[in-house]
Amino acid sequence: LKPGLGLGRMASETQAEVGSTAVALQPPSDVAAVRSDVVHLRSFPVVYRWNMGRSSQSGTVKGVEYQQTMGRMVLMYPLEDNVDEDDLKVEMSCWELKVSKSGSQIPALCQETYDDIHRDISWWKVEAPKEKSNERFLIIYLAKANHRPWTSPWFDGPLNYHKKQLFAWHELQGSRDVLKGLKIDSESLKTIEPGEPEDWNHEISTAMTPEQICTGIDIMESENMVQLMIHLNEEALDGATARVPLEEVFAADVSPSEVWVFLRGDSFTLCNGRFAQPVRPAQSSWQIRSVRRKNLPEGCNVKAPAFYNPALLISLVKESSGTWDKVFQDFHHCNYGMPRDRIEWSERVQRCMVLLPGAPNNKVGKASRAQALVKRVEATQHSLLNRIIILFHLEDKLTKLCESHRVSMHDLFTLMIGERSVQLNFVADSEYAMCWGGLGGACIPHSASMEIFMESHPVLKLGLAKAENSKGKWEEVFKQMQPWELSRALLEDCQRPPELALEDDDQDA
């Protein structure tokens, strides 16, 4: 149970600017839209450092053209003039692709993918012929599950681990029937309807706040370059990329005088600032790196002698060489979360075996499986006590799996509670969201209580006290949400003027 989502107001390193920018959490999309000198960093190219002579950004394999970044693979296949979307059937799983035309499979497009994909946010379409050309192309967009280059669109090994069979080693493990029943949906082929997603920002929302994912920012300067090193929480990043490609989590806009970095699908700002002197936006670059964190913040409980975390490194080239007196005229950043050690590797493996025994290393499957654990949610309120009770009814197989792998069920869950929001997570090698929801009024997060009891299945009970200004009967106690709905609700809460919050506190007192 983690009281509070940490949705603090924007912190600032320029005290004079706090009042004017403290709640400016959304990126300046209107400014970027009208200025031609703004560069939008949205994808990570397959650069030479990752190639090692094998991976390429584009190519052709058996008549299938492809282009890739670190987060996506786009396939292009030529079609006859009279073929349209109604003649095609495209099926995908997290590791396999099958395309049929008028009932007959197209061999070049019926193969296992090189690495896992996010099936539910992958899509396809038939591109209409352009002017002075009769060619039509089938375009297939595959969202990569792992931030890495592919040497080819197709798996070229002798045996795909997704084909392995499940069996129990000894009597303490789950039976074959139990394990077969835990097979996740994304492992199976699903027919994908044609067309791009209606709202891509909804699809790539992570429902994470800056404080959950960002643990600090370093600003570095050389004669020719300015660099921003945004340190990331590894567990939070793993949880986010279990649902969306890492490439879709972050975005940055760079102009000659400003930089703005934000969470792409959730619109929360990580940092923004005005440069002391101009930079060259067209030469900006970024990459994800694993860095050793030498200067940890005060109050951090990290015990590892060599602590590494992932970081987003943004490199900006100066307009003219030389050292500046200061890098930014003013610089604003989100509130930081604290870096923390990960749990022991052996314990992470045990927890992953409870969550997904058949594929404990498949993070896409673990994210899907975590959501499937919640079978039903009930919410009630007590008007006299001004308390609400939320019951999460969990899968009955969970008890047997915990016994088999010697894991205490009480260690498997965390609840992240905001004033008007609740998120239930399964803690394995990272925190996988099981359920998102909004409350019908305000609560007091630090007064929350959590317990687990047994019926015919495990039930997790959450108790919350209503805030002073929300006492009385609520029309709706709890509503389950999609990640983008929760992000929108959190953003609205963050944009509430701080002076109003102070007035409410004074009245309550």
mmCIF file of C-alpha atoms in Angstrom, residues 40-51 55-58 67-74 141-142 144 146-150 204 213 228-230 232 237 241 244-252 261-264 270 284-290 310-315:
data_model
loop_
_atom_site.group_PDB
_atom_site.id
_atom_site.type_symbol
_atom_site.label_atom_id
_atom_site.label_comp_id
_atom_site.label_asym_id
_atom_site.label_seq_id
_atom_site.Cartn_x
_atom_site.Cartn_y
_atom_site.Cartn_z
ATOM 1 C CA HIS A 40 9.854 16.705 -32.630
ATOM 2 C CA LEU A 41 11.785 13.737 -31.221
ATOM 3 C CA ARG A 42 9.414 10.768 -31.397
ATOM 4 C CA SER A 43 11.400 7.703 -32.546
ATOM 5 C CA PHE A 44 14.769 6.100 -31.851
ATOM 6 C CA PRO A 45 16.621 5.228 -35.077
ATOM 7 C CA VAL A 46 18.634 2.041 -35.447
ATOM 8 C CA VAL A 47 21.997 3.791 -35.272
ATOM 9 C CA TYR A 48 25.400 2.306 -36.057
ATOM 10 C CA ARG A 49 26.129 1.641 -32.373
ATOM 11 C CA TRP A 50 23.387 -1.009 -32.420
ATOM 12 C CA ASN A 51 24.100 -2.401 -35.880
ATOM 13 C CA SER A 55 20.845 -4.852 -38.303
ATOM 14 C CA SER A 56 19.737 -2.295 -40.865
ATOM 15 C CA GLN A 57 17.076 0.361 -40.767
ATOM 16 C CA SER A 58 15.471 -0.889 -44.003
ATOM 17 C CA GLN A 67 11.637 -0.195 -42.321
ATOM 18 C CA GLN A 68 12.331 -0.173 -38.604
ATOM 19 C CA THR A 69 13.138 1.965 -35.601
ATOM 20 C CA MET A 70 13.967 0.725 -32.122
ATOM 21 C CA GLY A 71 10.254 0.579 -31.325
ATOM 22 C CA ARG A 72 8.475 -0.441 -34.522
ATOM 23 C CA MET A 73 8.757 -2.599 -37.619
ATOM 24 C CA VAL A 74 6.795 -1.577 -40.726
ATOM 25 C CA TYR A 141 2.749 -1.859 -38.458
ATOM 26 C CA LEU A 142 4.274 -4.066 -35.737
ATOM 27 C CA LYS A 144 8.011 -4.038 -30.790
ATOM 28 C CA ASN A 146 11.539 -4.848 -26.611
ATOM 29 C CA HIS A 147 13.611 -1.745 -27.355
ATOM 30 C CA ARG A 148 16.101 -3.291 -29.754
ATOM 31 C CA PRO A 149 16.870 -3.606 -33.479
ATOM 32 C CA TRP A 150 15.828 -6.656 -35.491
ATOM 33 C CA ILE A 204 -0.046 4.315 -25.779
ATOM 34 C CA ILE A 213 9.042 7.098 -13.688
ATOM 35 C CA LEU A 228 19.997 16.316 -20.465
ATOM 36 C CA MET A 229 20.278 13.017 -18.591
ATOM 37 C CA ILE A 230 16.821 12.027 -17.314
ATOM 38 C CA LEU A 232 14.368 6.583 -14.927
ATOM 39 C CA LEU A 237 9.791 1.600 -17.044
ATOM 40 C CA THR A 241 6.863 -1.087 -21.685
ATOM 41 C CA VAL A 244 3.472 -0.040 -24.982
ATOM 42 C CA PRO A 245 6.829 0.219 -26.812
ATOM 43 C CA LEU A 246 9.448 2.239 -24.969
ATOM 44 C CA GLU A 247 9.654 4.466 -28.041
ATOM 45 C CA GLU A 248 6.056 5.588 -27.445
ATOM 46 C CA VAL A 249 6.522 6.454 -23.746
ATOM 47 C CA PHE A 250 8.575 9.657 -24.183
ATOM 48 C CA ALA A 251 8.515 12.667 -26.489
ATOM 49 C CA ALA A 252 10.576 15.842 -26.773
ATOM 50 C CA VAL A 261 10.245 16.670 -22.525
ATOM 51 C CA PHE A 262 7.024 14.854 -21.640
ATOM 52 C CA LEU A 263 5.252 11.513 -21.412
ATOM 53 C CA ARG A 264 3.775 11.134 -24.859
ATOM 54 C CA LEU A 270 9.109 15.775 -17.180
ATOM 55 C CA SER A 284 19.276 17.064 -31.761
ATOM 56 C CA SER A 285 19.405 13.369 -30.869
ATOM 57 C CA TRP A 286 18.324 11.082 -28.064
ATOM 58 C CA GLN A 287 18.869 7.548 -26.853
ATOM 59 C CA ILE A 288 18.140 5.206 -23.956
ATOM 60 C CA ARG A 289 21.203 4.206 -21.931
ATOM 61 C CA SER A 290 22.041 2.300 -18.775
ATOM 62 C CA PRO A 310 18.110 3.400 -17.376
ATOM 63 C CA ALA A 311 18.267 7.013 -18.531
ATOM 64 C CA LEU A 312 16.964 9.105 -21.413
ATOM 65 C CA LEU A 313 19.926 11.087 -22.818
ATOM 66 C CA ILE A 314 19.018 14.101 -24.994
ATOM 67 C CA SER A 315 21.949 15.723 -26.827
#
